[in-house]
Amino acid sequence: MAIFEREISTKVLLDDTEPISCHIENWQNINGHTEFVIRVHRGPFSDQTWKVYKRYNDFLKLHQMLQVSRIPLELPPKKLIGNLDPQFISERQQGLQKYLNSVLMNPILVSSLPARSFIDPANYCQPFGEIALQHVSLVLRGEFGWEVVGPLVEIGWRLRKHFYTIKCKSRAKDDLIGSWTDYGPDKYLDDKDMHSVFKSLHQIKASHPYIDHIDLCLCTDIGGLVVRDMNKNGSLRDLLCGAKPKLSFLKKYGNPKGHKLLTTDDIALYGRQILEALKFLHEKGFPYGHLHSGNILIENDRVKLIDIENGVLGVPSYYRPYFMQHKKISTLEAIDVYCFGHVLYEMAIGSPLHESYIGEEISECPQQIKKILESVLSHEACKNGLPTIDGLLDDPFFARVQLHLTDGDRAHFKIPSSVKEHLKTVVVKIEDRLKSGAKPETTHQSPGDDEQRGGEKEAPKSNGSGSAAEKQLKEQKSKDGSMKKNGNYLDRCDSVNSSAATSVGTATPPPADLCTLSSAGPTVPPPPPPPAPSIAPNIPPPPLSLQAVISNGSTGNSSSSTKDRSALLGAITSFDKAALKKVPAAAGNPHS
């Protein structure tokens, strides 16, 4: 590496907010146990897919870990006898598929570590907490007077963000909370620029009325540590759900016992303050995009935004699975406006909106709030474009709010000029990834349906082409076979040694040479009448040699030759085939 070459820090390329879909394709018996074959898809497209093999006991363990959320889930019951019956296994497979669909459709459950490690063990079966604690201990080793007291287990929704109770010797009476976050896929600053940005974040302390101050801000090549004052009342979401801040995320927000509604004046006040903080960050060119009710604190009727460092850390937004479904949401300002719409909905209705837009008419909130929600979260707004932050501030519902600020509340946030240029590049790259990922989605089908439909589509084509090919091949073989057969038949007919050249049961004619020689001699008298069968000899006389015939035909007395011919013809006509004995065929005779 060159001396002046910048080293890019390590970051996690996996986006934990990408949607996950599962389909149980089949089941198989392994050593007396049934394993279900599950195909998993990550993202809106089907290029990232893999298979996991789970038994019913694995589903049961997952169900027990998710019960802390108090979300009603229907898991097929356990059966000890007859659980290997094919019909029962098929019915259980359908029930487990419905169970998986219920888990994956719930944003609280699908973001939990038990659910993620169940469907993606390769990426989520790591000791995230232990690794993060090691990084935090190493970072604080160089800071005098700072130490880790203990972890706050799973109080947030991010799998790669861990919280700890922190103590500082100079502030022994204060309760501090530290958060360690791994770099995400949208982290584009190198180590030097990241240190400059984190140093600038210290200046926000007591410099903006609606952004929470940071007590300690450190970063490494793996992630960043941020320490703040702990708010005993928790976040805005804790306030709306009536939850205790230090409980686990699943237990707090899975199925809260009650929802608290805010008054119209409080909604207008908090909404105006949130918009002012967002406007300030955009004017400074600082990327955010992480607004939700869990990142908002309420202190003395004043909003405090937290986790503003998430933008430079490159972690995905909480509402990313929602706004990625709309092509018009392609800038960081549009993301902040969209997230503000979800926060406004939660403050007005009392519960979060678990959809990407409002599908039904809202009748439980004042008309002024309803109008703003429709301008941000309706299907038409998401399709045609969202209002700007300044446009929302000019709305009469927020414009009428009076902000009581003092001279000490003057906003101040200074960022070095060199870092500003890099932040602009970060914003451009984040928006580019946003546009590249927000492609129009095709109708997604389950893997089993895809394979089944693919097989059904290819089968007729394969069968049709195969039939034509088979017919053509059969015709060719038939032609070749008939030609070969005809050729062999002609060969056999042309061959004098072939059994097909003669008819069975007929006498063998004399040789052609013998007939020729006989016709060349004197006229042969007609043969005498055949003797009676009883007098006819059973065994024919010895055959006359060809040499004798030739000699007799060429020389000798005519009377003797006539007698010989008469004797030969008589023997031929009186020949009895039934008197012949079967003689074993000679070895090597192919025509026997």
XYZ file of C-alpha atoms in Angstrom, residues 211-476:
266
model
C -30.686 17.596 19.330
C -29.376 15.622 22.282
C -25.793 16.319 23.278
C -23.007 13.710 23.197
C -20.615 13.221 26.126
C -18.103 10.932 24.423
C -17.700 10.026 20.773
C -15.007 7.568 19.603
C -14.523 5.447 16.496
C -12.256 2.688 15.207
C -11.914 0.833 11.916
C -14.809 -1.451 12.968
C -17.447 0.881 14.417
C -18.190 3.769 16.742
C -18.949 4.323 20.430
C -21.234 7.168 21.536
C -21.976 7.980 25.204
C -24.979 10.092 26.299
C -26.932 10.866 29.428
C -29.480 8.196 30.208
C -33.071 9.407 30.084
C -35.013 7.713 32.865
C -38.327 8.150 31.038
C -37.005 6.545 27.892
C -37.911 7.439 24.333
C -41.140 8.704 22.791
C -42.046 5.109 21.966
C -41.576 4.122 25.618
C -43.884 6.978 26.554
C -46.577 5.917 24.067
C -46.374 2.218 25.029
C -45.988 2.808 28.768
C -42.858 0.600 28.754
C -39.770 0.555 30.946
C -36.717 1.695 28.961
C -34.326 -1.039 30.151
C -36.515 -3.987 29.130
C -35.787 -5.962 25.982
C -37.082 -4.687 22.671
C -39.388 -7.697 22.155
C -40.942 -7.388 25.593
C -41.440 -3.612 25.389
C -42.916 -3.254 21.914
C -44.077 -6.718 20.824
C -47.597 -6.451 22.221
C -47.743 -3.548 24.688
C -50.516 -3.571 27.257
C -51.682 -0.074 26.397
C -51.190 2.883 24.056
C -51.124 6.466 25.214
C -52.546 9.169 22.969
C -51.008 12.631 22.876
C -53.080 15.774 22.807
C -53.374 17.825 19.635
C -51.287 20.633 21.126
C -48.505 18.217 22.126
C -48.508 16.684 18.641
C -48.217 20.131 17.053
C -45.429 21.175 19.463
C -43.354 18.010 19.129
C -43.899 17.880 15.373
C -42.709 21.462 14.925
C -39.576 20.834 17.002
C -38.746 17.658 15.072
C -39.065 19.507 11.760
C -36.794 22.300 13.019
C -34.100 19.776 13.962
C -34.359 18.050 10.569
C -34.108 21.380 8.761
C -30.967 22.264 10.725
C -29.230 18.988 9.820
C -30.067 19.355 6.127
C -28.806 22.937 6.068
C -25.496 21.714 7.485
C -25.322 18.932 4.893
C -25.292 16.274 7.607
C -27.002 13.005 6.544
C -29.594 11.577 8.925
C -32.501 9.461 7.620
C -33.036 7.631 10.950
C -36.031 9.344 12.482
C -38.462 7.131 14.418
C -40.159 7.290 17.811
C -37.335 5.297 19.426
C -34.819 8.037 18.496
C -36.815 10.871 20.088
C -36.539 11.905 23.734
C -38.983 14.211 25.539
C -37.596 16.422 28.317
C -39.711 19.224 29.770
C -41.890 19.461 26.649
C -38.826 19.657 24.460
C -37.817 17.170 21.797
C -34.286 15.755 21.688
C -33.188 13.821 18.617
C -30.616 11.098 19.260
C -28.499 8.778 17.099
C -27.704 11.483 14.558
C -24.382 9.664 14.036
C -26.185 6.772 12.317
C -26.008 8.562 8.976
C -22.197 8.633 8.867
C -21.934 5.164 10.424
C -23.763 3.865 7.353
C -26.367 1.703 9.109
C -29.748 1.121 7.380
C -32.820 3.062 8.432
C -35.610 1.613 10.580
C -38.219 2.329 7.880
C -36.032 1.276 4.952
C -38.166 -1.813 4.088
C -41.127 0.579 3.725
C -39.773 3.501 1.712
C -37.782 1.199 -0.586
C -41.141 0.228 -2.090
C -41.621 3.732 -3.534
C -39.432 5.086 -6.333
C -40.260 8.731 -5.569
C -38.550 8.479 -2.174
C -35.040 8.814 -3.563
C -33.410 11.590 -1.475
C -32.427 11.904 2.178
C -34.896 14.757 2.643
C -37.707 12.597 1.251
C -36.653 9.827 3.660
C -36.782 12.204 6.642
C -40.210 13.498 5.572
C -41.507 9.949 5.139
C -40.161 8.901 8.556
C -41.709 12.028 10.074
C -45.071 10.909 8.689
C -44.754 7.595 10.553
C -43.846 9.401 13.786
C -46.809 11.763 13.365
C -49.111 8.774 12.770
C -47.846 7.050 15.918
C -48.343 10.185 18.032
C -51.882 10.705 16.683
C -53.131 7.092 16.661
C -51.099 5.720 19.574
C -49.677 2.710 17.697
C -47.179 2.444 14.824
C -48.170 1.967 11.189
C -46.924 -1.434 10.031
C -47.485 -0.692 6.344
C -45.630 1.373 3.756
C -48.651 3.673 3.280
C -52.097 4.311 4.722
C -54.495 1.944 3.011
C -57.695 2.863 4.839
C -59.262 6.191 5.680
C -58.163 7.669 9.005
C -61.080 8.612 11.225
C -59.475 8.658 14.687
C -57.587 11.952 14.542
C -58.365 15.637 13.950
C -58.907 16.803 10.394
C -55.750 18.945 10.338
C -53.532 15.995 11.289
C -55.397 13.727 8.886
C -54.658 16.124 6.030
C -50.927 16.136 6.810
C -50.812 12.341 7.115
C -52.491 11.928 3.736
C -49.986 14.326 2.152
C -47.110 12.125 3.382
C -48.317 8.536 3.843
C -51.137 8.089 1.328
C -50.575 5.886 -1.704
C -50.936 8.885 -4.027
C -48.334 10.889 -2.085
C -45.804 8.038 -2.098
C -46.422 7.540 -5.810
C -46.337 11.188 -6.930
C -43.930 12.773 -4.423
C -43.757 13.971 -0.812
C -43.761 17.539 0.519
C -40.534 19.189 1.657
C -39.527 19.985 5.227
C -40.102 23.702 4.604
C -43.506 22.895 3.144
C -44.511 21.046 6.318
C -43.222 23.891 8.501
C -45.448 26.296 6.544
C -48.520 24.169 7.226
C -50.894 26.080 9.563
C -50.966 23.173 12.013
C -47.233 23.577 12.775
C -46.801 27.263 11.874
C -49.100 28.358 14.707
C -46.802 26.816 17.340
C -44.727 29.339 19.275
C -41.184 28.203 20.092
C -39.880 29.752 23.289
C -36.128 29.874 22.768
C -33.486 31.780 24.698
C -30.134 33.181 23.650
C -28.440 30.025 24.915
C -30.488 27.910 22.516
C -28.765 29.298 19.435
C -27.837 26.419 17.150
C -24.169 25.900 16.407
C -22.584 23.029 14.501
C -19.221 23.598 12.835
C -17.822 21.024 10.431
C -14.404 21.400 8.729
C -14.594 22.362 5.049
C -12.697 19.252 3.951
C -15.143 17.038 5.827
C -18.113 18.867 4.283
C -16.969 17.839 0.823
C -16.709 14.221 1.917
C -20.169 14.409 3.507
C -21.577 15.584 0.179
C -20.035 12.524 -1.445
C -21.562 10.337 1.262
C -25.016 11.813 0.597
C -24.657 11.203 -3.153
C -23.579 7.575 -2.639
C -26.391 6.889 -0.165
C -28.951 8.269 -2.604
C -27.403 6.293 -5.470
C -27.765 3.043 -3.524
C -31.299 4.098 -2.650
C -32.198 4.621 -6.318
C -30.526 1.417 -7.468
C -32.405 -0.620 -4.860
C -35.816 0.998 -5.448
C -36.462 -0.754 -8.756
C -40.015 -1.753 -9.623
C -40.675 -5.112 -8.070
C -42.055 -7.996 -10.048
C -44.652 -10.271 -8.551
C -42.673 -12.370 -6.128
C -43.522 -16.030 -5.964
C -42.382 -18.600 -3.510
C -39.485 -20.821 -4.573
C -41.705 -23.862 -4.711
C -44.198 -22.071 -6.955
C -41.399 -20.853 -9.211
C -39.978 -24.319 -9.625
C -43.399 -25.872 -10.082
C -44.464 -23.296 -12.654
C -41.127 -23.577 -14.384
C -41.507 -27.328 -14.606
C -45.028 -27.014 -15.917
C -43.937 -24.535 -18.546
C -40.965 -26.531 -19.672
C -42.673 -29.911 -19.623
C -44.937 -29.400 -22.684
C -42.061 -27.922 -24.625
C -39.795 -30.770 -23.674
C -42.435 -33.398 -24.340
C -43.430 -31.879 -27.672
C -39.923 -31.597 -28.983
C -39.123 -35.017 -27.599
C -42.109 -36.582 -29.370
C -41.156 -35.041 -32.689
C -37.573 -36.133 -32.251
C -38.633 -39.618 -31.253
C -40.941 -39.903 -34.277
C -38.209 -38.718 -36.605
C -35.729 -41.105 -35.021
C -38.164 -44.011 -35.267
C -38.871 -43.238 -38.915
C -35.160 -43.046 -39.637
